[in-house]
Coordinates of C-alpha atoms in Angstrom, one line a residue:
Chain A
X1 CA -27.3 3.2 16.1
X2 CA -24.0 4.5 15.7
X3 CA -22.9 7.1 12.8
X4 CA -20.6 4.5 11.8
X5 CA -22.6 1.7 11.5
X6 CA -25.7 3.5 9.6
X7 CA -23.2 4.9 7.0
X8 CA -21.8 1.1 6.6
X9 CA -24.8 -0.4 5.7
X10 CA -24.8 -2.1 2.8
X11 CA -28.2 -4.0 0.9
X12 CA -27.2 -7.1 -0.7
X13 CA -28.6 -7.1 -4.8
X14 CA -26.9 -10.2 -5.4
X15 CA -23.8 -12.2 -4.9
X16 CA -21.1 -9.8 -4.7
X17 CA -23.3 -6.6 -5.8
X18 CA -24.8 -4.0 -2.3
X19 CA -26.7 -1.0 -2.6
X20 CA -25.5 1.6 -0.3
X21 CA -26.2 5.7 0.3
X22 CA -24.1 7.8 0.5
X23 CA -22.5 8.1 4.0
X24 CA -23.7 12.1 4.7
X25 CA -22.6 11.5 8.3
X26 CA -19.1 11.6 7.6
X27 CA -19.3 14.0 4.4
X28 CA -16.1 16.3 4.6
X29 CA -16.2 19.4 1.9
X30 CA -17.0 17.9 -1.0
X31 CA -17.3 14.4 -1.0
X32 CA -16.7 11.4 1.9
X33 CA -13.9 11.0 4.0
X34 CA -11.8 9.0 2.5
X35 CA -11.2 6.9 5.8
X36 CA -15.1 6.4 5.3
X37 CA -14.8 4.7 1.9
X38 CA -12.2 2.7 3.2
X39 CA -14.5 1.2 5.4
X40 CA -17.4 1.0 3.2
X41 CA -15.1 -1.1 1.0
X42 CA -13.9 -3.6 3.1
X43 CA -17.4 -4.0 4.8
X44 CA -18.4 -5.1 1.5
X45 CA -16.0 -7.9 1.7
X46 CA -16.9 -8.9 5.2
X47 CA -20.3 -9.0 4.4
X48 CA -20.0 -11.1 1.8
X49 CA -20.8 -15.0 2.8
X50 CA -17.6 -16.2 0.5
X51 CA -15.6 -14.3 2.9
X52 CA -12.9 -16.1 5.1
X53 CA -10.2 -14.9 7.8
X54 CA -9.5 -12.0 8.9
X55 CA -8.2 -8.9 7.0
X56 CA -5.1 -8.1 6.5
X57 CA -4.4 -5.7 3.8
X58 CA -6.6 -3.4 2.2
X59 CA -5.7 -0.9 -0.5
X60 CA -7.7 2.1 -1.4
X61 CA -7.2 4.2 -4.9
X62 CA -9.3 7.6 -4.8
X63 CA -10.3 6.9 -8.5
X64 CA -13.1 10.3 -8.5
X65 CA -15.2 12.3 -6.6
X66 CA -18.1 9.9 -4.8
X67 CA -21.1 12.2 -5.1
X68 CA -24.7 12.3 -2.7
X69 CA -26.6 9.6 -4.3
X70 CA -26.4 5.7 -3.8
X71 CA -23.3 3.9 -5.2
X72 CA -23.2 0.3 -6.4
X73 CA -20.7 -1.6 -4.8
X74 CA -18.6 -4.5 -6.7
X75 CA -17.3 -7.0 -4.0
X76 CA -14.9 -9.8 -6.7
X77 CA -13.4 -12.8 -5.1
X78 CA -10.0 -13.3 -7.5
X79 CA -8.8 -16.2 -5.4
X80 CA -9.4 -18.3 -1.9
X81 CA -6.3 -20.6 -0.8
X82 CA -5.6 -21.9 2.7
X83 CA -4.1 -19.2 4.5
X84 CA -5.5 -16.1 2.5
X85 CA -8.0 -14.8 0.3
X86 CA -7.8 -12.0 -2.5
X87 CA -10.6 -9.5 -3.4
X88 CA -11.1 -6.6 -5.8
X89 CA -13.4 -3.5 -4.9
X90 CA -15.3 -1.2 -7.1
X91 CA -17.6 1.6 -6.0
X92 CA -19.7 3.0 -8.7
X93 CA -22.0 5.7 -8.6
X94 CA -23.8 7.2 -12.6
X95 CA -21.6 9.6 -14.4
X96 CA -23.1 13.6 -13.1
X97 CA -22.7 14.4 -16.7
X98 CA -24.1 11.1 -18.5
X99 CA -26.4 9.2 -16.3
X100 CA -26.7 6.5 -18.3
X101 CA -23.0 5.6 -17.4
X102 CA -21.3 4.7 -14.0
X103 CA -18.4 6.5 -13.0
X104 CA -15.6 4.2 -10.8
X105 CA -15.4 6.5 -7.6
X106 CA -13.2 4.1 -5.4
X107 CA -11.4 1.1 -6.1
X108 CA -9.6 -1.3 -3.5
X109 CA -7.8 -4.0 -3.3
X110 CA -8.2 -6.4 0.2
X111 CA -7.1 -9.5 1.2
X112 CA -7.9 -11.3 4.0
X113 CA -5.7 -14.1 6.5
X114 CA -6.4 -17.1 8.5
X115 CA -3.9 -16.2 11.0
X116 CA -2.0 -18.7 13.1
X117 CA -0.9 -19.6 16.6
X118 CA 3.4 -18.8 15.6
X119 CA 6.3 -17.6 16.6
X120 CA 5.6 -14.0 17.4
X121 CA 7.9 -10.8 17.7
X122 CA 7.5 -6.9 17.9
X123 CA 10.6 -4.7 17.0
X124 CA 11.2 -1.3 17.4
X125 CA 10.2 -0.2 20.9
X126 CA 6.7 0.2 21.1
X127 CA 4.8 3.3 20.9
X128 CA 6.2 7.0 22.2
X129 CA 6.0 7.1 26.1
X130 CA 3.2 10.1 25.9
X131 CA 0.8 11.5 28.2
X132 CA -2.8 9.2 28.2
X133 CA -6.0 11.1 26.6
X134 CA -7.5 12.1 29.4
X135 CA -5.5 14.8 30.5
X136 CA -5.6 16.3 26.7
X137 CA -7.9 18.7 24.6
X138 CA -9.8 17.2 22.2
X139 CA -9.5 18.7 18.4
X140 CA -12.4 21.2 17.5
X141 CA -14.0 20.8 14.3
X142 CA -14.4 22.9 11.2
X143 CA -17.4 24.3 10.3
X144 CA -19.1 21.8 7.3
X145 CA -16.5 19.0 8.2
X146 CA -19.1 17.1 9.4
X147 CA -16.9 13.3 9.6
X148 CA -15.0 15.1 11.9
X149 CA -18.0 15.3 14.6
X150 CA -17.3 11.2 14.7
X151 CA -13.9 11.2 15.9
X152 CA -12.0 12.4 19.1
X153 CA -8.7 12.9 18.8
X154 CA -6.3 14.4 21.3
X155 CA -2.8 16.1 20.1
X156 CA -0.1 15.3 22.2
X157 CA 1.7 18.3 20.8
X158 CA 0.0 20.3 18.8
X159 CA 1.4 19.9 15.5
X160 CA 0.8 23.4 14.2
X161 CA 2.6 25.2 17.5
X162 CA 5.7 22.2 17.8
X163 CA 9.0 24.0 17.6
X164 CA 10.0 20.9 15.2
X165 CA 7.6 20.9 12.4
X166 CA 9.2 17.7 11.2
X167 CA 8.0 15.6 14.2
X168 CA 6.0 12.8 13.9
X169 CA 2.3 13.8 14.4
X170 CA 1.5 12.2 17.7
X171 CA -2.3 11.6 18.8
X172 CA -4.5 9.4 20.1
X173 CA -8.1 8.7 18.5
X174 CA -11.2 7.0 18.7
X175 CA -14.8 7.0 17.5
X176 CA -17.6 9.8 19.3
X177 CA -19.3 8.6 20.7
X178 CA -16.5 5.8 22.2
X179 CA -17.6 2.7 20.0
X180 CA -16.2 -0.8 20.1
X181 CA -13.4 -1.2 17.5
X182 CA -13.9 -3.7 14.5
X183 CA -11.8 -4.1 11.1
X184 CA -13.9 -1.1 9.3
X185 CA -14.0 0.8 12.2
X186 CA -10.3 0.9 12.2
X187 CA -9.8 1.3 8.1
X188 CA -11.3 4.2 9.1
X189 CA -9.1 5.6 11.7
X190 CA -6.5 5.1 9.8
X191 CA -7.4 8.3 7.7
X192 CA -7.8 10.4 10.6
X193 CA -4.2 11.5 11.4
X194 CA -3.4 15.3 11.0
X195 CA -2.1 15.7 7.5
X196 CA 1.8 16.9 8.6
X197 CA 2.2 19.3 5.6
X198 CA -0.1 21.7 7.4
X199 CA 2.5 21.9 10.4
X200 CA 5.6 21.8 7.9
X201 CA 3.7 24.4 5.9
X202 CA 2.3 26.4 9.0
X203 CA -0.5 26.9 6.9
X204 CA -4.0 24.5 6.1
X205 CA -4.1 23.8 2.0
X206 CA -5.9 21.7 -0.3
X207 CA -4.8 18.0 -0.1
X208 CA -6.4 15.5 -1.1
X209 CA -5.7 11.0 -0.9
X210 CA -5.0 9.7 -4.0
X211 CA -4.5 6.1 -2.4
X212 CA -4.5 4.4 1.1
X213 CA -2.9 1.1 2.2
X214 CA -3.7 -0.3 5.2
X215 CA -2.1 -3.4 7.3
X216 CA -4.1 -5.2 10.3
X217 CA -1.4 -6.5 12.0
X218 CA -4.7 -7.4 14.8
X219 CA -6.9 -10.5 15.4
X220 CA -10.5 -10.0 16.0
X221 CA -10.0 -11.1 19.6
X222 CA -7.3 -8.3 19.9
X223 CA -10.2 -5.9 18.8
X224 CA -12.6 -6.9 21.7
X225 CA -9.8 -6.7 23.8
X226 CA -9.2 -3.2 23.0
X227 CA -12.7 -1.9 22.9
X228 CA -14.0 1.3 22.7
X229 CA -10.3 2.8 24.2
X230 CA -8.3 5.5 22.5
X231 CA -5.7 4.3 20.4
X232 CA -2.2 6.2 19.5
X233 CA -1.6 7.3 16.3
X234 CA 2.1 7.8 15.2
X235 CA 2.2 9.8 11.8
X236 CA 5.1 11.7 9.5
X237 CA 6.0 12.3 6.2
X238 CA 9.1 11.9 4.0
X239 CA 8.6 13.9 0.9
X240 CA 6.4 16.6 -0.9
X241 CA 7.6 16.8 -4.4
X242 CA 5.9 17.7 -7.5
X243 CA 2.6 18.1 -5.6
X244 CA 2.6 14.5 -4.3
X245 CA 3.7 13.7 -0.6
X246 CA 3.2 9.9 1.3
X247 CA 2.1 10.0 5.1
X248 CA 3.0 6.6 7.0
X249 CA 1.4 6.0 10.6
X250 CA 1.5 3.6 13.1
X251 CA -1.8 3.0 15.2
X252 CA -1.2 1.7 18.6
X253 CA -4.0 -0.2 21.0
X254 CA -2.0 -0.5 24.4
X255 CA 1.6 -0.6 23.6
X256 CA 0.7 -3.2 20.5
X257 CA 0.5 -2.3 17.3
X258 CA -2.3 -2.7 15.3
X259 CA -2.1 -1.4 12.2
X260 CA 0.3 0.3 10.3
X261 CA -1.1 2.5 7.2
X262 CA 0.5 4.8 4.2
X263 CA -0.9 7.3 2.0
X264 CA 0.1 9.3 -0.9
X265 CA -1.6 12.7 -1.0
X266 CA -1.7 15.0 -3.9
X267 CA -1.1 18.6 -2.7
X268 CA -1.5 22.3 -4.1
X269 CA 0.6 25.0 -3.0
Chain B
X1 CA 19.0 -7.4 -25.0
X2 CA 18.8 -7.1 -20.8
X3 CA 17.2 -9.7 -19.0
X4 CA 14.8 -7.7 -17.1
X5 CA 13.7 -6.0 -20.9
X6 CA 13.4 -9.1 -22.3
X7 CA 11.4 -10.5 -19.3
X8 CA 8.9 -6.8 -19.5
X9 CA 7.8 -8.0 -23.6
X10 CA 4.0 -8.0 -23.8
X11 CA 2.4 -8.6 -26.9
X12 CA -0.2 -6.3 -27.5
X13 CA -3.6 -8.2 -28.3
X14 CA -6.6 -5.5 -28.1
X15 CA -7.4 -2.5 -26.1
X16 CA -6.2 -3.1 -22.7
X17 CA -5.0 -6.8 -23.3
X18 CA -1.6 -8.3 -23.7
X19 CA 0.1 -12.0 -24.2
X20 CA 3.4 -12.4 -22.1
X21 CA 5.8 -14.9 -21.7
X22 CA 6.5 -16.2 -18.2
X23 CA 9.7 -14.3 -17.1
X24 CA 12.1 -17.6 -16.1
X25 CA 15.1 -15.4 -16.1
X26 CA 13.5 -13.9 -12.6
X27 CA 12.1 -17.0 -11.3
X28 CA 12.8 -17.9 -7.8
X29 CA 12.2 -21.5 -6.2
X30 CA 8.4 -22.2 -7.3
X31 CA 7.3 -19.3 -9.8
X32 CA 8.7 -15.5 -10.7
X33 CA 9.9 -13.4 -7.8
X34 CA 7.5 -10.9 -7.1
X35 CA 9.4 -7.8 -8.0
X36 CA 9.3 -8.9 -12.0
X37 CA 5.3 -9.6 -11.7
X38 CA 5.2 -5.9 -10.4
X39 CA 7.1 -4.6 -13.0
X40 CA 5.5 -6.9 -15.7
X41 CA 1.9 -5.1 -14.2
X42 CA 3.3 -1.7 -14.0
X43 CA 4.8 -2.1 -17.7
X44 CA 1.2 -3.2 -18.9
X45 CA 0.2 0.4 -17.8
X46 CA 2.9 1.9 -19.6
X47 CA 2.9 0.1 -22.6
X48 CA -1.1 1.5 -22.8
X49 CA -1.4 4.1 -25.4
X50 CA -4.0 6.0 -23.0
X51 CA -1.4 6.3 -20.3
X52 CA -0.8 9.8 -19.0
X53 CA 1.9 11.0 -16.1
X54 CA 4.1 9.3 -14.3
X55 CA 3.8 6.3 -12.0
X56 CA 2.6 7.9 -8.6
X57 CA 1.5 4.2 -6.6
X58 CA 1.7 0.6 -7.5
X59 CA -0.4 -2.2 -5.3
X60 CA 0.7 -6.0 -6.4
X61 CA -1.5 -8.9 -4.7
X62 CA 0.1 -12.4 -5.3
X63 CA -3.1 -13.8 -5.5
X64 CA -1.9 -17.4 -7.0
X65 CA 1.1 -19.3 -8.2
X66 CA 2.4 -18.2 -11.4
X67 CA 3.1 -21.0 -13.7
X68 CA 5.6 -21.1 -16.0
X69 CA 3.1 -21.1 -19.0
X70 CA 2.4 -17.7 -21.2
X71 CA 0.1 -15.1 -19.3
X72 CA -2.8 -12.5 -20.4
X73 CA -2.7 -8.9 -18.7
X74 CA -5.3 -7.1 -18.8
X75 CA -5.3 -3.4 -17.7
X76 CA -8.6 -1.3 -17.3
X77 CA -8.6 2.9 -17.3
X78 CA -10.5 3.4 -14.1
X79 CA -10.4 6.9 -14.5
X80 CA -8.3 10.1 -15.7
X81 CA -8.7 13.8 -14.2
X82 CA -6.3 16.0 -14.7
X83 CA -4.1 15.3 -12.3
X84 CA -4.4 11.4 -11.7
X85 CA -5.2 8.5 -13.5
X86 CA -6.5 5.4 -11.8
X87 CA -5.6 1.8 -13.4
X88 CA -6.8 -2.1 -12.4
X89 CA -4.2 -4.8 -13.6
X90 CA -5.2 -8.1 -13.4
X91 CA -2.6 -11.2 -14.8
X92 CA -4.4 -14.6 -15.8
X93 CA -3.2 -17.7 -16.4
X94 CA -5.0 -21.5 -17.3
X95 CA -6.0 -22.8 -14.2
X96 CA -3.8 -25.9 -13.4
X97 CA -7.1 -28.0 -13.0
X98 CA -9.5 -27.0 -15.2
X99 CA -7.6 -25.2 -18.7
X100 CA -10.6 -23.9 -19.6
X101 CA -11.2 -21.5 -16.8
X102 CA -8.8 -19.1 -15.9
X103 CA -7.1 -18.5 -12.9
X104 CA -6.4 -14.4 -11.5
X105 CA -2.5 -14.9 -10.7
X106 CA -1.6 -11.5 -9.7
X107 CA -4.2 -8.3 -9.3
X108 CA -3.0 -4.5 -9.3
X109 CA -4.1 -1.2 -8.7
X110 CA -1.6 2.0 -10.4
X111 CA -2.3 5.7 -9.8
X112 CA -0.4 7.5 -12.3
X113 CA 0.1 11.6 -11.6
X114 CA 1.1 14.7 -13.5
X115 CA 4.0 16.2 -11.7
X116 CA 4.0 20.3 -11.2
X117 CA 6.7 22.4 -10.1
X118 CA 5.4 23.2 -6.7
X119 CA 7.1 23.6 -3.4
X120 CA 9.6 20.9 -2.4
X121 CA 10.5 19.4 1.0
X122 CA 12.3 16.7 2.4
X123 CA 11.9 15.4 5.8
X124 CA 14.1 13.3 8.3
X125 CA 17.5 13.8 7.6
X126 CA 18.0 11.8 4.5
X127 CA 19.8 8.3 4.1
X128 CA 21.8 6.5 6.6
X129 CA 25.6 7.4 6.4
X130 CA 27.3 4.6 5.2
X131 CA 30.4 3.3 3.1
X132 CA 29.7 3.5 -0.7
X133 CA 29.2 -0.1 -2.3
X134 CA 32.8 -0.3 -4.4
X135 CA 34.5 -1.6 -0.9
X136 CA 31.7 -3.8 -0.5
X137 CA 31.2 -7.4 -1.0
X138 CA 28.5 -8.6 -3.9
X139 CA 25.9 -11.1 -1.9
X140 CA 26.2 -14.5 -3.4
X141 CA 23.2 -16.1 -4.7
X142 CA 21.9 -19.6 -3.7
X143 CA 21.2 -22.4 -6.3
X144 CA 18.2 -22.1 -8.5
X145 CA 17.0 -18.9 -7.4
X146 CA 17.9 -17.5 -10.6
X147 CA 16.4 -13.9 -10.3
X148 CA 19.2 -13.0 -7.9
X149 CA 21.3 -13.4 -11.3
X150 CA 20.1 -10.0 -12.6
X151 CA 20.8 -8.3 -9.2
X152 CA 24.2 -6.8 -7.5
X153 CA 23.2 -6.6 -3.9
X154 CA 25.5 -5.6 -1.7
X155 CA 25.2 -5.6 2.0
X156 CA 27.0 -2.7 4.3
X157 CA 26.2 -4.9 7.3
X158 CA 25.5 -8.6 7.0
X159 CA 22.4 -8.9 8.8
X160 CA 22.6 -12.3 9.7
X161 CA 26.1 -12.0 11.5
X162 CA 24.6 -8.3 13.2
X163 CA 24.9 -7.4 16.9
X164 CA 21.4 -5.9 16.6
X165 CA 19.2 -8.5 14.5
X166 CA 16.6 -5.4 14.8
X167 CA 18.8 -3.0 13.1
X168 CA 17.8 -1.9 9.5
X169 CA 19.0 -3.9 6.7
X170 CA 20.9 -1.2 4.6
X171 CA 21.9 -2.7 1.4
X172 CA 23.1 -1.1 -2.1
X173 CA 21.0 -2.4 -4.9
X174 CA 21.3 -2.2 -9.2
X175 CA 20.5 -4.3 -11.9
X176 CA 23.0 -6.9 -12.9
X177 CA 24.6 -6.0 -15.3
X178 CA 23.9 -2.1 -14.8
X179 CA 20.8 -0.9 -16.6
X180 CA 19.8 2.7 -16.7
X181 CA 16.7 2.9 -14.2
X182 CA 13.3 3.5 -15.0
X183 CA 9.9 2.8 -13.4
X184 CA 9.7 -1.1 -14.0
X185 CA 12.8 -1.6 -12.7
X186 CA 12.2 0.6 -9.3
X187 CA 9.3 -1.3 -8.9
X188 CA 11.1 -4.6 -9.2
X189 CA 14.4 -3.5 -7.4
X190 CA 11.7 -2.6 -4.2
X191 CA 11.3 -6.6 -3.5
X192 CA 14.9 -7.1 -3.6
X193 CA 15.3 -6.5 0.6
X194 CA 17.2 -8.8 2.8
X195 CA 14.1 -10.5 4.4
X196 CA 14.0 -8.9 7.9
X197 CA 13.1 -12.0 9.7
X198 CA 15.6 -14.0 8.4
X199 CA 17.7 -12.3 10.3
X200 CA 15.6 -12.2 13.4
X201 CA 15.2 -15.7 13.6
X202 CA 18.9 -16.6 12.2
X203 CA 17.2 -18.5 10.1
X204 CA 16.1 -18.9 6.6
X205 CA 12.4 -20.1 6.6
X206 CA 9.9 -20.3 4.1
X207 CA 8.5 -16.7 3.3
X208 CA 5.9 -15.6 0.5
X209 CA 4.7 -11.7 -0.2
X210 CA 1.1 -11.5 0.2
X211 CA 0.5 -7.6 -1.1
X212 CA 3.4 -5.1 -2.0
X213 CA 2.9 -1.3 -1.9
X214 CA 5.3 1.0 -4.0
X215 CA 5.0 4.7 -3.8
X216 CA 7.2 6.5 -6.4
X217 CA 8.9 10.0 -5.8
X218 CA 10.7 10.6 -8.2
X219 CA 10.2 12.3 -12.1
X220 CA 10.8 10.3 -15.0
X221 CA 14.1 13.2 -14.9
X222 CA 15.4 11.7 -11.6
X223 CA 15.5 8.4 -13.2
X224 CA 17.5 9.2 -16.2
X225 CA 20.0 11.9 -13.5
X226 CA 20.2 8.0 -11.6
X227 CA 21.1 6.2 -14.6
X228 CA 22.3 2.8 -13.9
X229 CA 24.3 3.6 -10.5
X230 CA 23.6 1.7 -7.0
X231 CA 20.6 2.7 -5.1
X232 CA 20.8 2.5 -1.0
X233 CA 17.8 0.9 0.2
X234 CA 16.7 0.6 3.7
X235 CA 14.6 -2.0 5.0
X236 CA 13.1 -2.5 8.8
X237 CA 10.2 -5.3 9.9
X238 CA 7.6 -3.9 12.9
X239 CA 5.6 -7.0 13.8
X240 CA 5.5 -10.9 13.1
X241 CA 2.4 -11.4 14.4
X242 CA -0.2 -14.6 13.7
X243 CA 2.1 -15.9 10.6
X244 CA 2.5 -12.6 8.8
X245 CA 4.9 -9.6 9.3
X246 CA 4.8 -6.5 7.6
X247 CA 8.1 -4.5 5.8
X248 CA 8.7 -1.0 5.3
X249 CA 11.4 0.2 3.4
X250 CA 12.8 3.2 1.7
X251 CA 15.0 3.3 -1.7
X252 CA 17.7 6.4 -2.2
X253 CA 19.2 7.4 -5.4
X254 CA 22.3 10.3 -4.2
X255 CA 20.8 11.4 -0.9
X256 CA 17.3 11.5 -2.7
X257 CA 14.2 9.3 -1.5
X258 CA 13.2 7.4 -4.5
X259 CA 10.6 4.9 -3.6
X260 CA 9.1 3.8 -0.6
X261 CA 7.6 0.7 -0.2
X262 CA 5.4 -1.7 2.2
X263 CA 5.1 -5.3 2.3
X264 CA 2.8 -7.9 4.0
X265 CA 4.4 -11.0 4.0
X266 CA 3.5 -14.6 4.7
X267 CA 6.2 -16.4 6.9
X268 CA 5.7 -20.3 8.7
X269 CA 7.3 -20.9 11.6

């Protein structure tokens, strides 16, 4: 079984309550990657036999730090219509200094589409004309930063030698070992990209997510079609100010894109 | 007493609880526009006497019509460390159907952040250059949509008569009449784009926001240094894919990034 899909699996307690443990496999220094709650939170909502559509938005607040014990997670339907479907998140794990009380550890917000057979358009251009993977190194990890051992990802340029430290962060990614993309696999490549203050900074710093947002702008069918291929991530920054900076990406499957994803990121100097 | 004030009142009921009254000065053809139910939400975090920092992130789901009836908000303290502090924000209404049972209109998420003076960067050249808004034309409202009252919007290019119907919308945007910023009113004045698609298509079609994003950047400071002057706003679409397109935009007070916000938005053929 893939790391992926043993760290997404969830036991059902009751309608809209799992049982999960915590997902070692993609630990990063002190706590989960945040890409890998992401995932953990929308699987809950896929999982979940009320579910309909597809996803289209999910929304992931960084509420405290998820610790190395089983969480509870809280799947709520707020609201089914025709064409989508609203759901509220909770992962909760006991308070490390009262037991008796459950801390909040993540919170999200997703909502899923019935998308339909309309008028379509892309603007903009498509993706950077780039070299493919192939021909490109792939990222070492850092010792302890064990999530990392799941992903390959190949700079393009890498960021923290580019003349221009204000280009976009351009590289392409997939799961390791190559794994067929679904809707939580790609929540979770949408935390993967190269945080761009390190390159503007020339220097690696303590940063962490303080909330995600994520749009699927793919059909499942587009996600078979895609496979276990690299896609290209397209990432840059606006603004660091008063220790908070956003990050907005673009991940690309073949020239379409699939998802487009923003963070803001609390930093220290 | 400004309309959008007047339209923000909550009646405090108990810890975490308010009573509002539907805000018909912003409603738009079928219930409020979006932007007032973001501020109403963001306000309801605000208004909390455990409310620490400044708004940081705002997530709005339109998860249901909102009827022109009296509303309860209810906001819940996820969690507060010392630099963040995690809120849920959930508006209910009487279901239509059944008055007894209540119905989630709009659902939330709000990280608010203490600001430090850190290191500061900007990145990508700052706003488009473009004539100020005092030469420029006010954009005329259509019957009944009476939330475009409260709003001077003024286009530098009219993107429905555009060479390039995939050029940016670049618009100037304040309250009508002028009303000294502050974080309700950013969050509102970030649904106030130009629909993308509209011009696209050269056509006005029936649109309806699914999930907005706000990320603020600027201190409560900036804010009052902005007073009640124009803000540029900047506004691009990526994919109408499947009956929903997405919406990234950015909001600049005097050369300075404000705001950027996401969209994913519901559109019919």
């Amino acid at each position: 079984m893939h790391a992926l899909d043993a760290s997404l699996k969830l036991e059902p307690l009751s309608e809209g309550r799992y049982r999960g443990d915590p997902p070692l496999a993609y630990w990063n220094m002190v706590g989960p990657y945040g890409g890998i709650s992401a995932a953990i939170a929308l699987k809950g909502v896929l999982d979940d036999p009320r579910c309909q559509g597809e996803p289209l938005s999910l929304t992931v607040n960084y509420c405290a730090p998820v610790r190395d014990c089983p969480y509870e997670l809280v799947v709520e339907n707020d609201r089914t219509s025709r064409t989508t479907q609203h759901w509220s998140i909770a992962m909760r794990q006991p308070d490390p200094n009262e037991p008796q009380r459950t801390t909040t550890t993540v919170r999200a917000l997703a909502v899923m589409g019935r998308r339909r057979d309309v008028w379509e358009a892309a603007v903009g251009g498509g993706p950077p004309a780039v070299p493919g993977p192939h021909g490109l190194r792939s990222r070492k990890g850092r010792e302890g930063i064990r999530w990392f051992e799941h992903y390959d990802s190949r700079f393009v340029d890498s960021p923290m030698k580019t003349v221009d430290p204000d280009a976009p962060v351009v590289s392409w990614v997939r799961d390791h070992p190559p794994r067929p993309i679904d809707y939580p696999a790609l929540a979770a490549l949408a935390d993967t990209f190269f945080p761009a203050i390190f390159a503007k900074r020339k220097a690696v710093m303590p940063i962490a997510t303080v909330s995600m947002n994520v749009y699927f702008h793919a059909t499942a069918g587009d996600l078979s079609a895609v496979g276990d291929r690299f896609l290209l991530g397209v990432s840059r920054s606006s603004v660091y100010r008063g220790g908070f900076f956003d990050c907005e990406s673009q991940l690309w499957a073949d020239e379409r894109l699939i998802a487009t994803t923003q963070q803001i990121v609390w930093y220290r100097e």
